[in-house]
PDB file of C-alpha atoms in Angstrom:
ATOM      1  CA  UNK A   1      13.131 -15.159  10.747  1.00 94.00           C
ATOM      2  CA  UNK A   2      10.436 -14.124   8.268  1.00 95.00           C
ATOM      3  CA  UNK A   3       7.892 -16.941   7.937  1.00 97.00           C
ATOM      4  CA  UNK A   4       6.390 -17.041   4.456  1.00 98.00           C
ATOM      5  CA  UNK A   5       3.488 -18.912   2.873  1.00 97.00           C
ATOM      6  CA  UNK A   6       3.128 -19.338  -0.897  1.00 97.00           C
ATOM      7  CA  UNK A   7      -0.303 -19.721  -2.514  1.00 95.00           C
ATOM      8  CA  UNK A   8      -0.201 -20.544  -6.221  1.00 92.00           C
ATOM      9  CA  UNK A   9      -1.962 -23.279  -8.180  1.00 89.00           C
ATOM     10  CA  UNK A  10       1.147 -24.032 -10.253  1.00 90.00           C
ATOM     11  CA  UNK A  11       3.681 -26.270  -8.524  1.00 93.00           C
ATOM     12  CA  UNK A  12       6.517 -25.037 -10.738  1.00 92.00           C
ATOM     13  CA  UNK A  13       5.876 -21.459  -9.619  1.00 91.00           C
ATOM     14  CA  UNK A  14       5.810 -22.460  -5.943  1.00 94.00           C
ATOM     15  CA  UNK A  15       9.052 -24.386  -6.348  1.00 95.00           C
ATOM     16  CA  UNK A  16      10.724 -21.461  -8.084  1.00 93.00           C
ATOM     17  CA  UNK A  17       9.690 -19.022  -5.388  1.00 94.00           C
ATOM     18  CA  UNK A  18      10.842 -21.401  -2.664  1.00 95.00           C
ATOM     19  CA  UNK A  19      14.266 -21.744  -4.292  1.00 94.00           C
ATOM     20  CA  UNK A  20      14.704 -17.965  -4.351  1.00 93.00           C
ATOM     21  CA  UNK A  21      13.575 -17.543  -0.744  1.00 95.00           C
ATOM     22  CA  UNK A  22      15.649 -20.447   0.594  1.00 92.00           C
ATOM     23  CA  UNK A  23      18.803 -18.603  -0.461  1.00 92.00           C
ATOM     24  CA  UNK A  24      18.089 -15.980   2.208  1.00 94.00           C
ATOM     25  CA  UNK A  25      19.254 -16.816   5.740  1.00 93.00           C
ATOM     26  CA  UNK A  26      16.545 -14.740   7.436  1.00 95.00           C
ATOM     27  CA  UNK A  27      13.567 -16.117   5.496  1.00 96.00           C
ATOM     28  CA  UNK A  28      11.810 -19.480   5.392  1.00 96.00           C
ATOM     29  CA  UNK A  29       8.867 -20.924   3.484  1.00 97.00           C
ATOM     30  CA  UNK A  30       6.598 -22.160   6.265  1.00 95.00           C
ATOM     31  CA  UNK A  31       3.963 -23.659   3.994  1.00 96.00           C
ATOM     32  CA  UNK A  32       2.425 -23.873   0.528  1.00 96.00           C
ATOM     33  CA  UNK A  33      -1.122 -23.937  -0.830  1.00 95.00           C
ATOM     34  CA  UNK A  34      -2.516 -24.656  -4.280  1.00 93.00           C
ATOM     35  CA  UNK A  35      -6.075 -23.459  -3.587  1.00 91.00           C
ATOM     36  CA  UNK A  36      -7.949 -20.943  -1.472  1.00 90.00           C
ATOM     37  CA  UNK A  37      -9.327 -23.637   0.838  1.00 90.00           C
ATOM     38  CA  UNK A  38      -5.814 -25.030   1.401  1.00 93.00           C
ATOM     39  CA  UNK A  39      -4.561 -21.511   2.058  1.00 94.00           C
ATOM     40  CA  UNK A  40      -7.114 -20.783   4.782  1.00 94.00           C
ATOM     41  CA  UNK A  41      -6.318 -24.097   6.464  1.00 94.00           C
ATOM     42  CA  UNK A  42      -2.602 -23.318   6.320  1.00 95.00           C
ATOM     43  CA  UNK A  43      -3.026 -19.827   7.786  1.00 96.00           C
ATOM     44  CA  UNK A  44      -5.173 -21.184  10.602  1.00 94.00           C
ATOM     45  CA  UNK A  45      -2.610 -23.839  11.531  1.00 91.00           C
ATOM     46  CA  UNK A  46       0.708 -21.998  11.114  1.00 89.00           C
ATOM     47  CA  UNK A  47       2.055 -18.631  12.192  1.00 92.00           C
ATOM     48  CA  UNK A  48       2.800 -16.712   8.971  1.00 96.00           C
ATOM     49  CA  UNK A  49       4.320 -13.246   8.612  1.00 96.00           C
ATOM     50  CA  UNK A  50       3.908 -12.774   4.868  1.00 97.00           C
ATOM     51  CA  UNK A  51       1.734 -14.414   2.228  1.00 97.00           C
ATOM     52  CA  UNK A  52       2.759 -14.546  -1.429  1.00 97.00           C
ATOM     53  CA  UNK A  53      -0.596 -14.863  -3.180  1.00 95.00           C
ATOM     54  CA  UNK A  54      -1.316 -15.557  -6.840  1.00 91.00           C
ATOM     55  CA  UNK A  55      -4.084 -13.210  -7.949  1.00 83.00           C
ATOM     56  CA  UNK A  56      -5.552 -15.968 -10.114  1.00 77.00           C
ATOM     57  CA  UNK A  57      -5.516 -18.793  -7.575  1.00 78.00           C
ATOM     58  CA  UNK A  58      -8.239 -20.701  -9.386  1.00 65.00           C
ATOM     59  CA  UNK A  59     -10.961 -21.530  -6.880  1.00 60.00           C
ATOM     60  CA  UNK A  60     -11.744 -17.984  -5.777  1.00 68.00           C
ATOM     61  CA  UNK A  61     -12.102 -14.491  -7.206  1.00 63.00           C
ATOM     62  CA  UNK A  62      -8.814 -12.566  -7.169  1.00 70.00           C
ATOM     63  CA  UNK A  63      -9.465  -9.263  -5.421  1.00 78.00           C
ATOM     64  CA  UNK A  64     -12.134 -10.797  -3.205  1.00 78.00           C
ATOM     65  CA  UNK A  65      -9.695 -13.443  -1.939  1.00 85.00           C
ATOM     66  CA  UNK A  66      -7.281 -10.704  -0.856  1.00 89.00           C
ATOM     67  CA  UNK A  67     -10.025  -8.897   0.998  1.00 86.00           C
ATOM     68  CA  UNK A  68     -11.209 -12.107   2.693  1.00 88.00           C
ATOM     69  CA  UNK A  69      -7.724 -13.120   3.812  1.00 93.00           C
ATOM     70  CA  UNK A  70      -6.983  -9.595   4.995  1.00 91.00           C
ATOM     71  CA  UNK A  71     -10.151  -9.551   7.088  1.00 90.00           C
ATOM     72  CA  UNK A  72      -9.536 -13.007   8.566  1.00 93.00           C
ATOM     73  CA  UNK A  73      -5.842 -12.408   9.301  1.00 94.00           C
ATOM     74  CA  UNK A  74      -5.383  -8.634   9.730  1.00 92.00           C
ATOM     75  CA  UNK A  75      -1.772  -8.920  10.940  1.00 92.00           C
ATOM     76  CA  UNK A  76      -0.729 -10.818   7.807  1.00 95.00           C
ATOM     77  CA  UNK A  77       1.138  -8.970   5.051  1.00 96.00           C
ATOM     78  CA  UNK A  78       0.142  -9.921   1.500  1.00 96.00           C
ATOM     79  CA  UNK A  79       2.359  -9.743  -1.580  1.00 96.00           C
ATOM     80  CA  UNK A  80       0.289 -10.320  -4.707  1.00 93.00           C
ATOM     81  CA  UNK A  81       1.656 -12.100  -7.773  1.00 89.00           C
ATOM     82  CA  UNK A  82      -0.001 -11.611 -11.140  1.00 84.00           C
ATOM     83  CA  UNK A  83       0.441 -11.887 -14.881  1.00 78.00           C
ATOM     84  CA  UNK A  84      -1.915  -8.942 -15.286  1.00 72.00           C
ATOM     85  CA  UNK A  85      -0.724  -5.342 -15.867  1.00 67.00           C
ATOM     86  CA  UNK A  86      -0.192  -3.185 -12.796  1.00 69.00           C
ATOM     87  CA  UNK A  87      -2.854  -0.727 -13.860  1.00 65.00           C
ATOM     88  CA  UNK A  88      -5.558  -1.109 -12.767  1.00 66.00           C
ATOM     89  CA  UNK A  89      -4.958  -4.382 -10.928  1.00 75.00           C
ATOM     90  CA  UNK A  90      -2.266  -3.232  -8.495  1.00 80.00           C
ATOM     91  CA  UNK A  91      -4.357  -0.351  -7.225  1.00 78.00           C
ATOM     92  CA  UNK A  92      -7.384  -2.613  -6.775  1.00 78.00           C
ATOM     93  CA  UNK A  93      -5.331  -5.114  -4.775  1.00 85.00           C
ATOM     94  CA  UNK A  94      -3.964  -2.385  -2.508  1.00 85.00           C
ATOM     95  CA  UNK A  95      -7.520  -1.265  -1.807  1.00 81.00           C
ATOM     96  CA  UNK A  96      -8.399  -4.860  -0.911  1.00 84.00           C
ATOM     97  CA  UNK A  97      -5.622  -5.055   1.678  1.00 90.00           C
ATOM     98  CA  UNK A  98      -2.448  -6.097  -0.144  1.00 93.00           C
ATOM     99  CA  UNK A  99       0.922  -4.637   0.831  1.00 93.00           C
ATOM    100  CA  UNK A 100       2.652  -5.256  -2.487  1.00 93.00           C
ATOM    101  CA  UNK A 101       2.086  -6.192  -6.111  1.00 91.00           C
ATOM    102  CA  UNK A 102       4.601  -8.097  -8.215  1.00 88.00           C
ATOM    103  CA  UNK A 103       4.270  -9.017 -11.867  1.00 84.00           C
ATOM    104  CA  UNK A 104       5.376 -12.589 -12.532  1.00 82.00           C
ATOM    105  CA  UNK A 105       7.645 -11.445 -15.361  1.00 79.00           C
ATOM    106  CA  UNK A 106      10.022  -9.784 -12.871  1.00 75.00           C
ATOM    107  CA  UNK A 107       9.801 -12.158  -9.907  1.00 74.00           C
ATOM    108  CA  UNK A 108      13.447 -13.210  -9.772  1.00 78.00           C
ATOM    109  CA  UNK A 109      14.854  -9.688  -9.636  1.00 74.00           C
ATOM    110  CA  UNK A 110      12.247  -8.127  -7.371  1.00 86.00           C
ATOM    111  CA  UNK A 111      10.936 -10.814  -5.026  1.00 92.00           C
ATOM    112  CA  UNK A 112      13.409 -10.516  -2.144  1.00 93.00           C
ATOM    113  CA  UNK A 113      13.416  -6.735  -2.427  1.00 92.00           C
ATOM    114  CA  UNK A 114       9.621  -6.711  -2.189  1.00 93.00           C
ATOM    115  CA  UNK A 115       9.563  -9.088   0.802  1.00 95.00           C
ATOM    116  CA  UNK A 116      12.088  -7.021   2.744  1.00 95.00           C
ATOM    117  CA  UNK A 117      10.236  -3.779   2.093  1.00 94.00           C
ATOM    118  CA  UNK A 118       6.869  -5.196   3.114  1.00 95.00           C
ATOM    119  CA  UNK A 119       8.182  -6.864   6.275  1.00 94.00           C
ATOM    120  CA  UNK A 120       9.702  -3.503   7.208  1.00 93.00           C
ATOM    121  CA  UNK A 121       6.163  -2.144   7.343  1.00 92.00           C
ATOM    122  CA  UNK A 122       6.115  -0.433   3.952  1.00 91.00           C
ATOM    123  CA  UNK A 123       4.217  -1.040   0.712  1.00 89.00           C
ATOM    124  CA  UNK A 124       5.986  -2.373  -2.339  1.00 91.00           C
ATOM    125  CA  UNK A 125       5.262  -0.843  -5.724  1.00 83.00           C
ATOM    126  CA  UNK A 126       7.348  -0.986  -8.882  1.00 75.00           C
ATOM    127  CA  UNK A 127       9.194   2.047 -10.197  1.00 71.00           C
ATOM    128  CA  UNK A 128       6.761   2.269 -13.117  1.00 66.00           C
ATOM    129  CA  UNK A 129       3.719   2.362 -10.851  1.00 68.00           C
ATOM    130  CA  UNK A 130       5.476   4.800  -8.515  1.00 70.00           C
ATOM    131  CA  UNK A 131       5.925   7.185 -11.428  1.00 62.00           C
ATOM    132  CA  UNK A 132       2.246   6.954 -12.334  1.00 59.00           C
ATOM    133  CA  UNK A 133       1.269   7.614  -8.736  1.00 60.00           C
ATOM    134  CA  UNK A 134       3.510  10.678  -8.770  1.00 53.00           C
ATOM    135  CA  UNK A 135       1.762  11.920 -11.892  1.00 46.00           C
ATOM    136  CA  UNK A 136      -1.734  11.723 -10.531  1.00 48.00           C
ATOM    137  CA  UNK A 137      -2.674   8.120  -9.829  1.00 49.00           C
ATOM    138  CA  UNK A 138      -3.599   7.241  -6.275  1.00 50.00           C
ATOM    139  CA  UNK A 139      -4.041   4.143  -4.169  1.00 51.00           C
ATOM    140  CA  UNK A 140      -7.342   5.707  -3.195  1.00 50.00           C
ATOM    141  CA  UNK A 141     -10.176   6.662  -5.524  1.00 41.00           C
ATOM    142  CA  UNK A 142      -9.107   9.085  -8.199  1.00 44.00           C
ATOM    143  CA  UNK A 143     -10.913  11.466 -10.538  1.00 46.00           C
ATOM    144  CA  UNK A 144      -8.219  11.161 -13.195  1.00 48.00           C
ATOM    145  CA  UNK A 145      -8.852   7.550 -14.253  1.00 61.00           C
ATOM    146  CA  UNK A 146     -12.488   6.385 -14.700  1.00 69.00           C
ATOM    147  CA  UNK A 147     -11.741   2.848 -13.603  1.00 71.00           C
ATOM    148  CA  UNK A 148     -10.572   4.190 -10.246  1.00 70.00           C
ATOM    149  CA  UNK A 149     -14.118   5.341  -9.607  1.00 75.00           C
ATOM    150  CA  UNK A 150     -15.215   1.727  -9.284  1.00 82.00           C
ATOM    151  CA  UNK A 151     -15.433  -0.079  -5.970  1.00 81.00           C
ATOM    152  CA  UNK A 152     -13.756  -3.474  -5.593  1.00 80.00           C
ATOM    153  CA  UNK A 153     -17.094  -5.257  -6.094  1.00 86.00           C
ATOM    154  CA  UNK A 154     -17.963  -3.145  -9.145  1.00 88.00           C
ATOM    155  CA  UNK A 155     -14.571  -3.954 -10.625  1.00 87.00           C
ATOM    156  CA  UNK A 156     -15.236  -7.678 -10.096  1.00 87.00           C
ATOM    157  CA  UNK A 157     -18.682  -7.462 -11.706  1.00 91.00           C
ATOM    158  CA  UNK A 158     -17.246  -5.547 -14.673  1.00 91.00           C
ATOM    159  CA  UNK A 159     -14.597  -8.228 -15.125  1.00 88.00           C
ATOM    160  CA  UNK A 160     -17.139 -11.036 -15.052  1.00 90.00           C
ATOM    161  CA  UNK A 161     -19.537  -9.254 -17.410  1.00 90.00           C
ATOM    162  CA  UNK A 162     -16.647  -8.733 -19.820  1.00 87.00           C
ATOM    163  CA  UNK A 163     -15.909 -12.479 -19.694  1.00 86.00           C
ATOM    164  CA  UNK A 164     -19.392 -13.175 -21.048  1.00 87.00           C
ATOM    165  CA  UNK A 165     -21.037 -14.531 -17.921  1.00 89.00           C
ATOM    166  CA  UNK A 166     -24.769 -14.085 -17.350  1.00 92.00           C
ATOM    167  CA  UNK A 167     -26.240 -12.244 -14.376  1.00 91.00           C
ATOM    168  CA  UNK A 168     -27.208 -15.599 -12.871  1.00 92.00           C
ATOM    169  CA  UNK A 169     -23.681 -16.980 -13.256  1.00 92.00           C
ATOM    170  CA  UNK A 170     -22.129 -13.843 -11.791  1.00 92.00           C
ATOM    171  CA  UNK A 171     -24.607 -13.855  -8.920  1.00 92.00           C
ATOM    172  CA  UNK A 172     -23.724 -17.472  -8.113  1.00 92.00           C
ATOM    173  CA  UNK A 173     -19.980 -16.816  -8.203  1.00 88.00           C
ATOM    174  CA  UNK A 174     -20.123 -13.688  -6.053  1.00 90.00           C
ATOM    175  CA  UNK A 175     -22.913 -14.929  -3.745  1.00 90.00           C
ATOM    176  CA  UNK A 176     -25.290 -12.167  -4.832  1.00 91.00           C
ATOM    177  CA  UNK A 177     -28.766 -12.060  -6.327  1.00 93.00           C
ATOM    178  CA  UNK A 178     -29.164 -11.462 -10.084  1.00 91.00           C
ATOM    179  CA  UNK A 179     -31.017  -8.263  -9.227  1.00 92.00           C
ATOM    180  CA  UNK A 180     -28.035  -7.010  -7.223  1.00 93.00           C
ATOM    181  CA  UNK A 181     -25.725  -7.821 -10.147  1.00 93.00           C
ATOM    182  CA  UNK A 182     -28.007  -5.789 -12.398  1.00 92.00           C
ATOM    183  CA  UNK A 183     -27.820  -2.902  -9.930  1.00 92.00           C
ATOM    184  CA  UNK A 184     -24.007  -3.081  -9.974  1.00 92.00           C
ATOM    185  CA  UNK A 185     -24.083  -3.031 -13.785  1.00 93.00           C
ATOM    186  CA  UNK A 186     -26.202   0.132 -13.710  1.00 92.00           C
ATOM    187  CA  UNK A 187     -23.772   1.812 -11.291  1.00 90.00           C
ATOM    188  CA  UNK A 188     -20.794   0.824 -13.432  1.00 92.00           C
ATOM    189  CA  UNK A 189     -22.433   2.237 -16.563  1.00 91.00           C
ATOM    190  CA  UNK A 190     -23.130   5.516 -14.764  1.00 87.00           C
ATOM    191  CA  UNK A 191     -19.617   5.848 -13.334  1.00 85.00           C
ATOM    192  CA  UNK A 192     -17.933   5.055 -16.652  1.00 87.00           C
ATOM    193  CA  UNK A 193     -20.397   7.177 -18.639  1.00 84.00           C
ATOM    194  CA  UNK A 194     -21.436   4.196 -20.780  1.00 88.00           C
ATOM    195  CA  UNK A 195     -24.860   3.072 -21.959  1.00 88.00           C
ATOM    196  CA  UNK A 196     -24.744  -0.640 -22.825  1.00 89.00           C
ATOM    197  CA  UNK A 197     -23.196  -3.998 -22.013  1.00 88.00           C
ATOM    198  CA  UNK A 198     -21.437  -3.929 -25.386  1.00 88.00           C
ATOM    199  CA  UNK A 199     -19.720  -0.689 -24.373  1.00 87.00           C
ATOM    200  CA  UNK A 200     -18.764  -2.241 -21.029  1.00 88.00           C
ATOM    201  CA  UNK A 201     -17.137  -5.173 -22.797  1.00 88.00           C
ATOM    202  CA  UNK A 202     -15.267  -2.845 -25.141  1.00 86.00           C
ATOM    203  CA  UNK A 203     -14.136  -0.714 -22.183  1.00 87.00           C
ATOM    204  CA  UNK A 204     -12.830  -3.818 -20.404  1.00 85.00           C
ATOM    205  CA  UNK A 205     -10.970  -4.922 -23.518  1.00 81.00           C
ATOM    206  CA  UNK A 206      -9.396  -1.503 -24.050  1.00 80.00           C
ATOM    207  CA  UNK A 207      -8.265  -1.370 -20.409  1.00 78.00           C
ATOM    208  CA  UNK A 208      -6.878  -4.939 -20.347  1.00 73.00           C
ATOM    209  CA  UNK A 209      -9.432  -6.203 -17.863  1.00 76.00           C
ATOM    210  CA  UNK A 210      -9.845  -9.951 -18.367  1.00 56.00           C
ATOM    211  CA  UNK A 211     -11.785 -12.177 -16.036  1.00 53.00           C
ATOM    212  CA  UNK A 212      -9.774 -13.350 -13.015  1.00 41.00           C
TER     213      UNK A 212
END
């Protein structure tokens, strides 16, 4: 029996996922969480094989939450749910430790397929992303797409800068110093061959990078 936990801050989404999973005889929803703190408590108390995790859980930064959970529970498989486009988000989540990425617009048709593939020890990617990987994208750093040059932390800082947050606000959210945030900004500018915050914001907009 595959024991599954669902972490999403929308009850209607959790209920919908549970209904789909409950139809399968070899799967069970062991627990649910609506926040990151609830999720950690759940994972500490129950034995879970696979976590279905909303990328925008609400009380924590998306990619960072995946990395934290992956480090705390290395045997746990993580299937990420998101409303965001697969590129570049899927690749960033794989780098953070996820085993699969599922867009919420196709949950009903792909969820069980994704769970079975991940619990078989494989990674789940959509056909569209698979095609892009075949044509030069990579789950590792790539020279073909500038955004793939960014580390997970740089990607987070870029996202937060694009949302209009100040260095102080970003530093507080990511538990960094404002000086460190400024250093990340400089690295991002260099890697993306940009020269100003205005160009960073435009780059984020053009690449569909909203704040988590």
